[in-house]
PDB file of C-alpha atoms in Angstrom:
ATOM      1  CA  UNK S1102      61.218 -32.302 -60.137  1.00 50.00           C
ATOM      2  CA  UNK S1103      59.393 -31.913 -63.542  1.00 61.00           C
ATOM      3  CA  UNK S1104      57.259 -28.421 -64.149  1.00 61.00           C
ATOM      4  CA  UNK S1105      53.670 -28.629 -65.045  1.00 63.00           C
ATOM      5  CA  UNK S1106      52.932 -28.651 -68.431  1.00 58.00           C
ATOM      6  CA  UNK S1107      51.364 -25.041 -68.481  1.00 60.00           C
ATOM      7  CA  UNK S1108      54.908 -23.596 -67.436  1.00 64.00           C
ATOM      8  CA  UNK S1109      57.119 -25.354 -70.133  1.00 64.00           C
ATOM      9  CA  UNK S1110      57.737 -23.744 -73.358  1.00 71.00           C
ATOM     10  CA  UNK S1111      55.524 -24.120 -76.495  1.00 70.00           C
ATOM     11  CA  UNK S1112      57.152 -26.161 -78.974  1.00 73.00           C
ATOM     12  CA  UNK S1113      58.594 -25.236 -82.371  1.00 75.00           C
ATOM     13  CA  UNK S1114      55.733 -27.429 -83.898  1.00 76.00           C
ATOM     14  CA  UNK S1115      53.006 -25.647 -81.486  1.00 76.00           C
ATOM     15  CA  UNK S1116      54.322 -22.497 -82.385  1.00 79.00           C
ATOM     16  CA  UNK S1117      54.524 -22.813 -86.198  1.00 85.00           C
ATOM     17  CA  UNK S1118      50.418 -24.449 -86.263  1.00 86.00           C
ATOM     18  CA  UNK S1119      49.294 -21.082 -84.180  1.00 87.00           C
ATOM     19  CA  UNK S1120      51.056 -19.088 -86.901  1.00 87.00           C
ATOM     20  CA  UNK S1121      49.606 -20.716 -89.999  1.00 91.00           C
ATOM     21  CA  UNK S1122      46.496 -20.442 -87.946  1.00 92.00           C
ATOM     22  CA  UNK S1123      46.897 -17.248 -86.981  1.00 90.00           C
ATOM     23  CA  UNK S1124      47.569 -16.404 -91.052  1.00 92.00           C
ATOM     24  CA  UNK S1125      44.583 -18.214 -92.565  1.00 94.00           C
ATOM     25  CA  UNK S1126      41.863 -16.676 -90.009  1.00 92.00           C
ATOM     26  CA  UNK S1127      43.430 -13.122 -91.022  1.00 90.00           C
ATOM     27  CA  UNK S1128      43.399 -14.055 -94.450  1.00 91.00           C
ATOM     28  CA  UNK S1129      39.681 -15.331 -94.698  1.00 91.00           C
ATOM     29  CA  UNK S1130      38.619 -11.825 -92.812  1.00 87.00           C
ATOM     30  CA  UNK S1131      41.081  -9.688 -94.986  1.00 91.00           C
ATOM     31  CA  UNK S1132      40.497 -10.598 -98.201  1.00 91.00           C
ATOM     32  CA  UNK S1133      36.693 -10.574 -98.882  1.00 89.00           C
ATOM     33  CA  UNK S1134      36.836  -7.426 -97.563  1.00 89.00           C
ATOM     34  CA  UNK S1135      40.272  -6.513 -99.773  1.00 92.00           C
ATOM     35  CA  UNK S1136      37.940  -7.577-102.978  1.00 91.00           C
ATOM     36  CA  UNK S1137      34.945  -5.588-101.896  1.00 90.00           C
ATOM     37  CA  UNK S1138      36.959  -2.216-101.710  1.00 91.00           C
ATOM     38  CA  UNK S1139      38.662  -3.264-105.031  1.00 92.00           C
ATOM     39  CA  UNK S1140      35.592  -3.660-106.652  1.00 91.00           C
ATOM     40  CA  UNK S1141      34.121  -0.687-105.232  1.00 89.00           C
ATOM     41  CA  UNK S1142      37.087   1.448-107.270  1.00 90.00           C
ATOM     42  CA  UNK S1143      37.523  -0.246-110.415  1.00 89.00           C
ATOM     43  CA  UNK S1144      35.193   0.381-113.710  1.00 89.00           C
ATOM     44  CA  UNK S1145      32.756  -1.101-114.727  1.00 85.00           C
ATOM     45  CA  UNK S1146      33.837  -2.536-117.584  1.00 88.00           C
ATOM     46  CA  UNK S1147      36.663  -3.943-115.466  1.00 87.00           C
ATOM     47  CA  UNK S1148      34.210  -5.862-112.909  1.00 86.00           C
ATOM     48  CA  UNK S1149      32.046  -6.588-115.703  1.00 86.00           C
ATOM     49  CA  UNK S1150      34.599  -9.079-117.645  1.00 86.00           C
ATOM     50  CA  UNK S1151      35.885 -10.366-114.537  1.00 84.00           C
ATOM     51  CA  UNK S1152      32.378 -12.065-113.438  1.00 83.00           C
ATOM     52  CA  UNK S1153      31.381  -8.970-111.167  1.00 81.00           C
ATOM     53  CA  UNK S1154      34.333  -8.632-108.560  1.00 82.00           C
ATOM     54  CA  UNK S1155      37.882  -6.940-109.045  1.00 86.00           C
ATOM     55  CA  UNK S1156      41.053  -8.070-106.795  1.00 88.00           C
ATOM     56  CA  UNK S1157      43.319  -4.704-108.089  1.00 88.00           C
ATOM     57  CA  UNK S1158      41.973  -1.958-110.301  1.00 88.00           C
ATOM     58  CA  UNK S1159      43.196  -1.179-113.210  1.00 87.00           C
ATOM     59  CA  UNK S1160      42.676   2.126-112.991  1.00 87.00           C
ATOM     60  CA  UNK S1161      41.437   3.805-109.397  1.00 87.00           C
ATOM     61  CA  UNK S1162      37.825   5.379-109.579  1.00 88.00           C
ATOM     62  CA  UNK S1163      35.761   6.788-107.069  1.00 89.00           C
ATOM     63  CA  UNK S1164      32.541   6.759-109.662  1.00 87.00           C
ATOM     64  CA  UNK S1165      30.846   4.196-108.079  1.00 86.00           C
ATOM     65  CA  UNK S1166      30.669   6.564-104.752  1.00 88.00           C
ATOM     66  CA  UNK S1167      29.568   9.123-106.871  1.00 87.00           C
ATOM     67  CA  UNK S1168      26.718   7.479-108.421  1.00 82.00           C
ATOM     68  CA  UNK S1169      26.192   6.306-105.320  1.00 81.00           C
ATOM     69  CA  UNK S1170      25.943   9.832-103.184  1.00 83.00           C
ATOM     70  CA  UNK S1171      24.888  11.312-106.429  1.00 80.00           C
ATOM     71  CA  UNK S1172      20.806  11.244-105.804  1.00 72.00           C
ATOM     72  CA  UNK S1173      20.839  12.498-102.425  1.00 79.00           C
ATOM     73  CA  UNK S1174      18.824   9.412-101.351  1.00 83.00           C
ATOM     74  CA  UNK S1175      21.940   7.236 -99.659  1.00 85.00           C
ATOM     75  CA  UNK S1176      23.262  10.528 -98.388  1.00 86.00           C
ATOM     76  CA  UNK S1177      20.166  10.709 -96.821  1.00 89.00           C
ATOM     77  CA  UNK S1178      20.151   7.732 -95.431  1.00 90.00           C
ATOM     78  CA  UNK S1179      23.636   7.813 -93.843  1.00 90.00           C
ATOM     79  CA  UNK S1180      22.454  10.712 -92.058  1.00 92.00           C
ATOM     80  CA  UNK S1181      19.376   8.833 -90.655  1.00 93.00           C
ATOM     81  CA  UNK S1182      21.901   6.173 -89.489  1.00 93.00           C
ATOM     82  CA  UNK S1183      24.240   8.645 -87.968  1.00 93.00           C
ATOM     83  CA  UNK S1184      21.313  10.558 -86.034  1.00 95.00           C
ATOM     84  CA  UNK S1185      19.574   7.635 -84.992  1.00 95.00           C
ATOM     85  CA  UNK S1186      22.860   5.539 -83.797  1.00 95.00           C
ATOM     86  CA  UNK S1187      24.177   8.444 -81.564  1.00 95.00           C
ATOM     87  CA  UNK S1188      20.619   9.901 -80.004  1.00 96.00           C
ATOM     88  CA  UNK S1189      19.786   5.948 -79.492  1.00 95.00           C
ATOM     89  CA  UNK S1190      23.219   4.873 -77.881  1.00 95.00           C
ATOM     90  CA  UNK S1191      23.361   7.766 -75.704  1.00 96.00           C
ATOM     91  CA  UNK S1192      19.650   7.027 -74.286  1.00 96.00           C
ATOM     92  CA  UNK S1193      20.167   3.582 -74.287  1.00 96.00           C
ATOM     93  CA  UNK S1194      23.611   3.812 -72.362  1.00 95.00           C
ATOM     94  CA  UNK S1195      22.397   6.396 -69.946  1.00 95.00           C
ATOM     95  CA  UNK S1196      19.086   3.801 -69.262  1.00 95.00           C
ATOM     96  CA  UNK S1197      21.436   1.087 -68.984  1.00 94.00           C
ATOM     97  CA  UNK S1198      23.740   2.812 -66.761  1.00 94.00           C
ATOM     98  CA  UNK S1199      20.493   3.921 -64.211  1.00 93.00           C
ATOM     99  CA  UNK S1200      18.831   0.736 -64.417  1.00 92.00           C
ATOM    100  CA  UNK S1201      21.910  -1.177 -63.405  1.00 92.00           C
ATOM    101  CA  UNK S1202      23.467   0.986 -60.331  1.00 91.00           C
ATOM    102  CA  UNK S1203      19.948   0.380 -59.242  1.00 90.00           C
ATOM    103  CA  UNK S1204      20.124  -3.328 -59.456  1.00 90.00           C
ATOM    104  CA  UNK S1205      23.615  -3.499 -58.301  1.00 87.00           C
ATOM    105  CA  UNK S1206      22.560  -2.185 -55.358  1.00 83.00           C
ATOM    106  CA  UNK S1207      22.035  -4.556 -52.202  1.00 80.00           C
ATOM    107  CA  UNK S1208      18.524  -4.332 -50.748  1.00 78.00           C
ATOM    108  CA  UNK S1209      16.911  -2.154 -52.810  1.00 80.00           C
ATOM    109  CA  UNK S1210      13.042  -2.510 -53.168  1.00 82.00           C
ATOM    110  CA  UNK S1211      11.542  -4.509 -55.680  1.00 82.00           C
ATOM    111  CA  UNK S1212      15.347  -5.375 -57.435  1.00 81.00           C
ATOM    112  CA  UNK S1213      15.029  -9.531 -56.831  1.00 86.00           C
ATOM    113  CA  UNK S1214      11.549  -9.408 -59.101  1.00 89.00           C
ATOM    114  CA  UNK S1215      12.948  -6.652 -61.823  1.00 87.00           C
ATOM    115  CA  UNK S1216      16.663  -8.752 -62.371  1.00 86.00           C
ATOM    116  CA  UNK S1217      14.220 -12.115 -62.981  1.00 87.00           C
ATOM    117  CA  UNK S1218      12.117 -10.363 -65.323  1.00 86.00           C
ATOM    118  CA  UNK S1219      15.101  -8.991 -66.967  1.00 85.00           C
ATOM    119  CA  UNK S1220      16.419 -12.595 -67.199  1.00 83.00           C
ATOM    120  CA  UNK S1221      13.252 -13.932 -68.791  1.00 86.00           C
ATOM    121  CA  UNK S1222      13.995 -11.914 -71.620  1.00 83.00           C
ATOM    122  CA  UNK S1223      16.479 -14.369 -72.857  1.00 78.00           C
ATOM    123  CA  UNK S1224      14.379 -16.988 -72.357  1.00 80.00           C
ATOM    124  CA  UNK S1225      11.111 -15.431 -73.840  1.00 82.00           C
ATOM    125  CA  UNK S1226      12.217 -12.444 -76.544  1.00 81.00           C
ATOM    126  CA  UNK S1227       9.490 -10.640 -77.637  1.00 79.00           C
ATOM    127  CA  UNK S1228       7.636 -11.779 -81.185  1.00 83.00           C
ATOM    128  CA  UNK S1229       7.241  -9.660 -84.000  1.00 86.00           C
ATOM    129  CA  UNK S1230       3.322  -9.417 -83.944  1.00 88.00           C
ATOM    130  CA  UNK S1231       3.173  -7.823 -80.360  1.00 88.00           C
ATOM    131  CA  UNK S1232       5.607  -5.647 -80.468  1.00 89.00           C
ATOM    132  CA  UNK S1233       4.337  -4.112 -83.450  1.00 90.00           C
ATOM    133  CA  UNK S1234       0.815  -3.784 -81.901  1.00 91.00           C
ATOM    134  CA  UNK S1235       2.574  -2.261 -78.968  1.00 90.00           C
ATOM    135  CA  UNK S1236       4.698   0.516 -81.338  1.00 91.00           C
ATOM    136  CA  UNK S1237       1.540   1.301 -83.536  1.00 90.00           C
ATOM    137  CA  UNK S1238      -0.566   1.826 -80.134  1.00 92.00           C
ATOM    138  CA  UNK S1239       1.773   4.022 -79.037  1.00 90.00           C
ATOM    139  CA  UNK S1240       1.561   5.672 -82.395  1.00 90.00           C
ATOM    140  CA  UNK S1241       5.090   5.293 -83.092  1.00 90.00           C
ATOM    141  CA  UNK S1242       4.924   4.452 -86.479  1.00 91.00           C
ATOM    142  CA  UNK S1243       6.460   6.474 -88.948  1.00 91.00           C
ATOM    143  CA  UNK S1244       8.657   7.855 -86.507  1.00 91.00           C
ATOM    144  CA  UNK S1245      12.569   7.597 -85.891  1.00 92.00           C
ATOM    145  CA  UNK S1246      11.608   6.872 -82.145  1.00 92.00           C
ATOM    146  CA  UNK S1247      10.383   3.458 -83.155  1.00 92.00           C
ATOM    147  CA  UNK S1248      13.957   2.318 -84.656  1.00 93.00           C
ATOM    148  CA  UNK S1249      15.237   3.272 -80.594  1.00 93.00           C
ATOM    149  CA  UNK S1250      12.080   2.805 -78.092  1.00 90.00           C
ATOM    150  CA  UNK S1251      11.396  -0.717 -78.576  1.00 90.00           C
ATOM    151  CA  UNK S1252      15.525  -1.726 -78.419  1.00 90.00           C
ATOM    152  CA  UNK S1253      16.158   0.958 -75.349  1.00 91.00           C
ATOM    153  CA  UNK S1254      17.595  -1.575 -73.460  1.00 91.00           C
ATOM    154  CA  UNK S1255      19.628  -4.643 -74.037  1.00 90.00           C
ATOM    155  CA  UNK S1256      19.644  -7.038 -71.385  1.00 89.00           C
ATOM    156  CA  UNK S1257      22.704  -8.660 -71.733  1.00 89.00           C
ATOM    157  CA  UNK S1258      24.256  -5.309 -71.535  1.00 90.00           C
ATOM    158  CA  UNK S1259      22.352  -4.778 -68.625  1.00 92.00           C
ATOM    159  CA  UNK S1260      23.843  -7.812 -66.745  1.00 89.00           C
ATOM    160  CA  UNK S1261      27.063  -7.238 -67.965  1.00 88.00           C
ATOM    161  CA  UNK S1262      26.905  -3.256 -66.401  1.00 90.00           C
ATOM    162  CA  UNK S1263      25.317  -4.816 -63.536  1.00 90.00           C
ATOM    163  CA  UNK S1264      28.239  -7.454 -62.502  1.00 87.00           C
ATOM    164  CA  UNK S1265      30.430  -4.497 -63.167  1.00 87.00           C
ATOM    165  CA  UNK S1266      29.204  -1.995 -60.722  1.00 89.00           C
ATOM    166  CA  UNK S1267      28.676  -5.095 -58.228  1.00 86.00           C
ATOM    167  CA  UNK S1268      32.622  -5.805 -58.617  1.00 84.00           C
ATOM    168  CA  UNK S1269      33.474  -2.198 -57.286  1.00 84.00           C
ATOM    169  CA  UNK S1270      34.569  -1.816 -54.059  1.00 84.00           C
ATOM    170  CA  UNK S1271      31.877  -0.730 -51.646  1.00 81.00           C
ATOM    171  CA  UNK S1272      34.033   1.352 -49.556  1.00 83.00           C
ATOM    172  CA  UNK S1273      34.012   3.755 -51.825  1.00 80.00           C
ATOM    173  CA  UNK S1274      30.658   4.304 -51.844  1.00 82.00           C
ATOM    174  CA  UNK S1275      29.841   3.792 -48.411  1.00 81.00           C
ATOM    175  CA  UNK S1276      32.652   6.826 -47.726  1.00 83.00           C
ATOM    176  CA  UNK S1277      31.213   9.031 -49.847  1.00 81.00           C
ATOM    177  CA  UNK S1278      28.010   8.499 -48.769  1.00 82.00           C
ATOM    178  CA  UNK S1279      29.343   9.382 -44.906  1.00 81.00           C
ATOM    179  CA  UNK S1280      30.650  12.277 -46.907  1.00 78.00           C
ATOM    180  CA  UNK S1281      26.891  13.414 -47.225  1.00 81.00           C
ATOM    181  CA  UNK S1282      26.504  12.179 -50.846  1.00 78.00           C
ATOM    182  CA  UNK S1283      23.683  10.915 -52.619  1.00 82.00           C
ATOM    183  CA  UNK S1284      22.850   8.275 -54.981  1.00 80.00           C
ATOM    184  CA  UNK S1285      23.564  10.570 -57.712  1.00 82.00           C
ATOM    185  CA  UNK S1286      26.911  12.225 -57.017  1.00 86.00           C
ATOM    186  CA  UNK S1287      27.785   8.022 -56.105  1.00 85.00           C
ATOM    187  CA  UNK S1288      27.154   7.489 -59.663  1.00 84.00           C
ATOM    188  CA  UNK S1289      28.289  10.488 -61.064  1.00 86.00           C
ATOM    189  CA  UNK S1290      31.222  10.868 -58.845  1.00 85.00           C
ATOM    190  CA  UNK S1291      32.602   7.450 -57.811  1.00 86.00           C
ATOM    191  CA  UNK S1292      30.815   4.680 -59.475  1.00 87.00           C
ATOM    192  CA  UNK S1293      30.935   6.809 -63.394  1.00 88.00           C
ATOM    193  CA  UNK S1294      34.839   7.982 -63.461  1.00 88.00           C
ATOM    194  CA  UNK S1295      35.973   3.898 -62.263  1.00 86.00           C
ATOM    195  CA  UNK S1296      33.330   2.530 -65.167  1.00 87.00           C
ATOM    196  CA  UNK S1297      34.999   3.517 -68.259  1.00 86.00           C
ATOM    197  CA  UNK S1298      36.303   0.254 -69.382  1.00 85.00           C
ATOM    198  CA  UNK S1299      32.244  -0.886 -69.117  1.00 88.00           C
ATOM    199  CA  UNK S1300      30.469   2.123 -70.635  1.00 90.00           C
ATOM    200  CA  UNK S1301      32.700   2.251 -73.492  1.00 88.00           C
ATOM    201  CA  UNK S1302      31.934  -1.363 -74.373  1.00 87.00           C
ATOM    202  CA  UNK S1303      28.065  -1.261 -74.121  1.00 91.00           C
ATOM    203  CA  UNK S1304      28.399   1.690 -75.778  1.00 92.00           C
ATOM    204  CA  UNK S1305      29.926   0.343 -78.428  1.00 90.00           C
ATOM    205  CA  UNK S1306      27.394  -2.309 -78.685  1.00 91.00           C
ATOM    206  CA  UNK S1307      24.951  -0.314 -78.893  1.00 94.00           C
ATOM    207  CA  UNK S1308      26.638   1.920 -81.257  1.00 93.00           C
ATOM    208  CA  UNK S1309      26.966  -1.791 -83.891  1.00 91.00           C
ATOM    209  CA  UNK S1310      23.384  -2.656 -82.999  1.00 92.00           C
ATOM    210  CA  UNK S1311      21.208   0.815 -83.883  1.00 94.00           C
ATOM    211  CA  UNK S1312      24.081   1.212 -86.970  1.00 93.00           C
ATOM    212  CA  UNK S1313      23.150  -2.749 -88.389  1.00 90.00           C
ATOM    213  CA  UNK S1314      20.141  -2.832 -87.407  1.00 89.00           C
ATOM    214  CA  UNK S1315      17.406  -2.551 -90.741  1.00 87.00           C
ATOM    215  CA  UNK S1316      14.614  -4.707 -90.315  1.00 90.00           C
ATOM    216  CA  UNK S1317      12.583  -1.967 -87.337  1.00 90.00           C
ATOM    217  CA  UNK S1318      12.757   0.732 -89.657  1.00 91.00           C
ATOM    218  CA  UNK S1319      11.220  -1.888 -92.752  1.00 90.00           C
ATOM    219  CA  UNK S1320       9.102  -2.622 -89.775  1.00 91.00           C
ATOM    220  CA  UNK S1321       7.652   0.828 -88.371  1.00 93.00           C
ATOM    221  CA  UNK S1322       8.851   2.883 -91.743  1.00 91.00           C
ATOM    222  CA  UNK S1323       6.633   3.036 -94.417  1.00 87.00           C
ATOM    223  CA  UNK S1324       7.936   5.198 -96.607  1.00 85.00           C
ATOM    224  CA  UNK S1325      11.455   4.094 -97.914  1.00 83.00           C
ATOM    225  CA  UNK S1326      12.673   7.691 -98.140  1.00 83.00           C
ATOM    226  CA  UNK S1327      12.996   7.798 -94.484  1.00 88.00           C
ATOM    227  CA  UNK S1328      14.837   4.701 -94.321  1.00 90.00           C
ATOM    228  CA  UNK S1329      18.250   4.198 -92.909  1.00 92.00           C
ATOM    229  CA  UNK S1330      21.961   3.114 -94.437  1.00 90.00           C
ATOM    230  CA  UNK S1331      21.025  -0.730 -93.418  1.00 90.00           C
ATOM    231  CA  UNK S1332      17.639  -1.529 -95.379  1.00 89.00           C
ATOM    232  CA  UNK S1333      18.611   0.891 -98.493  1.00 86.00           C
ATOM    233  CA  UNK S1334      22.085  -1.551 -98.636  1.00 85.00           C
ATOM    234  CA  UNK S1335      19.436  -4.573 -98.302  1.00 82.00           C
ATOM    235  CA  UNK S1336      17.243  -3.382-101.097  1.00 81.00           C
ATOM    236  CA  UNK S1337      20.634  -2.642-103.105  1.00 79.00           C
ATOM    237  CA  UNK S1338      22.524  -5.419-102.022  1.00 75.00           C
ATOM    238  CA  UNK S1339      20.031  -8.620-102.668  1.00 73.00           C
ATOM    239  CA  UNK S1340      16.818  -6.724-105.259  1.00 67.00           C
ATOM    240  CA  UNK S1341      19.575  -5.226-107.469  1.00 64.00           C
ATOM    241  CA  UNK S1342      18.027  -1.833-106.536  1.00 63.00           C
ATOM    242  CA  UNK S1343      19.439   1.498-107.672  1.00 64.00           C
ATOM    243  CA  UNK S1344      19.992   4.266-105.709  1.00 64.00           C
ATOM    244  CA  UNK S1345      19.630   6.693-108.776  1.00 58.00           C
ATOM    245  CA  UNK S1346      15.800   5.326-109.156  1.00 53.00           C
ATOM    246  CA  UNK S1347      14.645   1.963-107.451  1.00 48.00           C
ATOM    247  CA  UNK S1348      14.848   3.333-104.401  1.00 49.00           C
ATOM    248  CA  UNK S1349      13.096   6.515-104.774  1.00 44.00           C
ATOM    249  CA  UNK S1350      10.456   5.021-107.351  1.00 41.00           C
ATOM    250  CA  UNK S1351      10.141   1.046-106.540  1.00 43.00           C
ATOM    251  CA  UNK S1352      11.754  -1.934-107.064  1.00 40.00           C
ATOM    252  CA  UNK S1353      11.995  -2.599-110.602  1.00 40.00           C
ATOM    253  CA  UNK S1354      13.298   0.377-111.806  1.00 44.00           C
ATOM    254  CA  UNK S1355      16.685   0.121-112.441  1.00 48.00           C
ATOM    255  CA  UNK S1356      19.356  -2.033-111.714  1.00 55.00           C
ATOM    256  CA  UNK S1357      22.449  -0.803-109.356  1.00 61.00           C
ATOM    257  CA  UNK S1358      26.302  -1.574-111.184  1.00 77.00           C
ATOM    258  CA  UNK S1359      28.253  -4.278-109.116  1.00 82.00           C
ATOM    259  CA  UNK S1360      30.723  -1.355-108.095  1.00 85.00           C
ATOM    260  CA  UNK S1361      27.774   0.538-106.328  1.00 84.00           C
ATOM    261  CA  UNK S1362      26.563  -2.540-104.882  1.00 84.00           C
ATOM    262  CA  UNK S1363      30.078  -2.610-103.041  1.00 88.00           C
ATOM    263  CA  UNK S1364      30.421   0.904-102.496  1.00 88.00           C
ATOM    264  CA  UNK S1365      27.446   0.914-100.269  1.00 86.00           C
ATOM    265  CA  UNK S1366      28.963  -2.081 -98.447  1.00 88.00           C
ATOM    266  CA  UNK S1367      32.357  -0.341 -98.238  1.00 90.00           C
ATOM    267  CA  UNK S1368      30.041   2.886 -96.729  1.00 89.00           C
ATOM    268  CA  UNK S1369      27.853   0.596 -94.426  1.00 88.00           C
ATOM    269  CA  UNK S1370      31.230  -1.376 -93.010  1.00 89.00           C
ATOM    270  CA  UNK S1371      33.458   1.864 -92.781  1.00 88.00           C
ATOM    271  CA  UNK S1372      32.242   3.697 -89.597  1.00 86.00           C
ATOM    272  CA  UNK S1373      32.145   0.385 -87.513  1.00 85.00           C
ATOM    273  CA  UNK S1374      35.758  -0.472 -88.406  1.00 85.00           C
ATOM    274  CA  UNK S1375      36.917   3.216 -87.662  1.00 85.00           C
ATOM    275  CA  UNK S1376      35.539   3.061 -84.393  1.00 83.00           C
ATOM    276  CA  UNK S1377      36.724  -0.587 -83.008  1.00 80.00           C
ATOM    277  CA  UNK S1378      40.059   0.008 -82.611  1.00 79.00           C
ATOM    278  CA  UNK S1379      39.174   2.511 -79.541  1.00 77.00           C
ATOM    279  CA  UNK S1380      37.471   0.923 -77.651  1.00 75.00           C
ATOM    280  CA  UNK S1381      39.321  -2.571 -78.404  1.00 72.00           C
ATOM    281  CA  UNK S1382      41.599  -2.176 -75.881  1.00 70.00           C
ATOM    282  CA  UNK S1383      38.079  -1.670 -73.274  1.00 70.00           C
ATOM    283  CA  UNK S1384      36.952  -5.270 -74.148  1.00 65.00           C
ATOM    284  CA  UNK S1385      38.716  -7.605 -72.122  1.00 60.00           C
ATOM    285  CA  UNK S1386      38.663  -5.661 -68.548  1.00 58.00           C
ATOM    286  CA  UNK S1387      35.193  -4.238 -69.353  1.00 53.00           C
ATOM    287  CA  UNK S1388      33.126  -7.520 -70.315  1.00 54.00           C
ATOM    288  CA  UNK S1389      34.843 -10.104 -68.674  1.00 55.00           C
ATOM    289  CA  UNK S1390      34.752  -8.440 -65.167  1.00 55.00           C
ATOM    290  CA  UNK S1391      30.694  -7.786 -65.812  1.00 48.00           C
ATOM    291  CA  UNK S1392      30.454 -11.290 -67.052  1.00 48.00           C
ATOM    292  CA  UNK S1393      32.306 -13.510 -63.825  1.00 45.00           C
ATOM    293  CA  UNK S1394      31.087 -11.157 -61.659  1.00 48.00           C
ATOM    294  CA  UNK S1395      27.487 -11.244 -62.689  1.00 44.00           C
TER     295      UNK S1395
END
C-alpha cells in the first residue's frame, strides 16, 4: 500500500529549488538594504564617483549621521515619531482590546449592528476631503492628536482581536464570573494574561503604522517643524531637501548629500527592524487563530 503524496519525502530536486529560492528572496531583501547602510558610511567623494551608492566603504564614517542630527531638526523629528508611535499604540491597543471583548461577547446589545458597521469600513474607507473637515471641526489641526484620533482604531485589527477572544474557552469566564467577577477583572484577569500572542501582534501593527505613517501629519501639520521622522525622510528622500536648511527654510534651499539621504533611511528603517524579531515568534499563533476563528 502506497503513502499519500504529502507523507513521502521531498526530493533532492524539490529540495535544492526551495534552497536557491530560499537564497534569491534573502538576497533581493538583503542587499538593497546592505547598499543603503554602505552608502550611509562611506564619503562623499566615494558615493559621488560611484554614481551615488557605495557596496563597501573605503573608509567607515559616521558624517553623514552627523550632518544629519547636526541641526536639531531630524532629532526633532525622531522624537515626534517616538512620542507619537508609543502614546498612539498604547490608546489604540487598549481601544482595540475594549471594543473587541465587547464584540466577542455573545448577546450583547447593539454588537450585530456595530461588527457590520465595522465591516463596512473595508468596503467604504473614509476619503480624504471628509475626514479632514471632520479633524479641522474638531479643531485638531496643528495638533499631534490628529496624527492618532482619526487612525484610533484599525479594523482589521479589530476582527483579528475579536476572533481571538471568541476562540477562548468560555469556561473560563463563565467560572470566574460564578466566582463573583466582573467584566473587568474577566478581561483583566482571564481573558488579558491568555491574549499575549494577540496583543503583541496588533501592537506591533500599530507600532509600523503610527511609525510609517507621513502623509496625516502633511495633512493636519502645517508647520514642517512639527513634523515627524516619515514626511522629513519624504521631503529628503524624493525633493533633495536638506536637513541643515530646506527643511527649516523651504524647499529649494539646499540640496541633502546622497549619504544623508541614506542615513535618514537607515534611521527611519532601524527601530522597526529592532523590534520584529520579538514579537516574530507572536505572529503565527496570534493572527492566524484571530483570522479562522473570526
Amino acid at each position: 500500500m502506497t503513502r499519500p503524496v504529502w507523507m513521502e519525502p521531498p526530493r533532492p530536486s524539490t529540495k535544492a529549488a526551495k534552497a536557491v529560492a530560499v537564497t534569491i528572496t534573502v538576497a533581493l531583501v538583503i542587499i538593497p538594504f546592505w547598499v543603503v547602510v554602505a552608502t550611509s558610511l562611506s564619503p562623499d567623494l566615494q558615493v559621488i564617483r560611484n554614481g551615488g551608492w557605495s557596496i563597501w566603504p573605503e573608509q567607515v564614517t559616521l558624517d553623514a549621521y552627523r550632518r544629519l542630527f547636526g541641526s536639531g531638526v531630524i532629532s526633532h523629528a525622531v522624537l515626534v515619531s517616538a512620542v507619537v508611535t508609543i502614546v498612539g499604540t498604547a490608546v489604540s491597543l487598549t481601544a482595540t482590546v475594549l471594543m473587541a471583548y465587547a464584540l466577542a461577547r455573545p448577546n450583547v446589545f447593539g454588537g450585530r449592528p456595530i461588527m457590520l458597521g465595522v465591516l463596512l469600513t473595508f468596503l467604504f474607507p473614509p476619503a480624504i476631503i471628509p475626514s479632514f473637515l471632520v479633524v479641522s471641526n474638531l479643531d485638531l489641526r496643528n495638533h499631534y492628536a490628529a496624527l492618532i484620533a482619526p487612525v484610533l482604531i484599525s479594523s482589521f485589527n479589530l476582527v483579528i482581536m475579536r476572533g481571538y477572544f471568541q476562540g477562548l474557552p468560555a469556561q473560563l469566564s463563565e467560572s470566574a464570573r460564578i466566582d463573583g467577577a466582573g467584566d473587568g477583572r474577566v478581561l483583566w484577569h482571564v481573558v488579558l494574561p491568555l491574549s499575549k500572542a494577540i496583543i503583541a501582534v496588533v501592537g506591533f501593527y500599530y507600532a509600523v503604522g503610527y511609525w510609517n505613517s507621513f502623509f496625516n501629519a502633511m495633512l493636519y501639520l502645517d508647520d514642517q517643524s512639527t513634523w515627524p521622522l516619515q514626511p522629513m525622510l519624504r521631503q529628503i528622500v524624493m525633493l533633495g531637501a536638506n536637513p541643515d536648511t530646506s527643511i527649516a527654510a523651504g524647499a529649494g534651499a539646499g540640496v541633502a548629500p546622497q549619504t544623508t539621504t541614506m542615513a535618514t533611511v537607515v534611521v527611519a528603517v532601524l527601530p522597526i527592524l529592532a523590534v520584529y524579531p520579538l514579537v516574530q515568534r507572536f505572529f503565527t499563533k496570534g493572527v492566524l487563530t484571530g483570522a479562522i476563528k473570526g
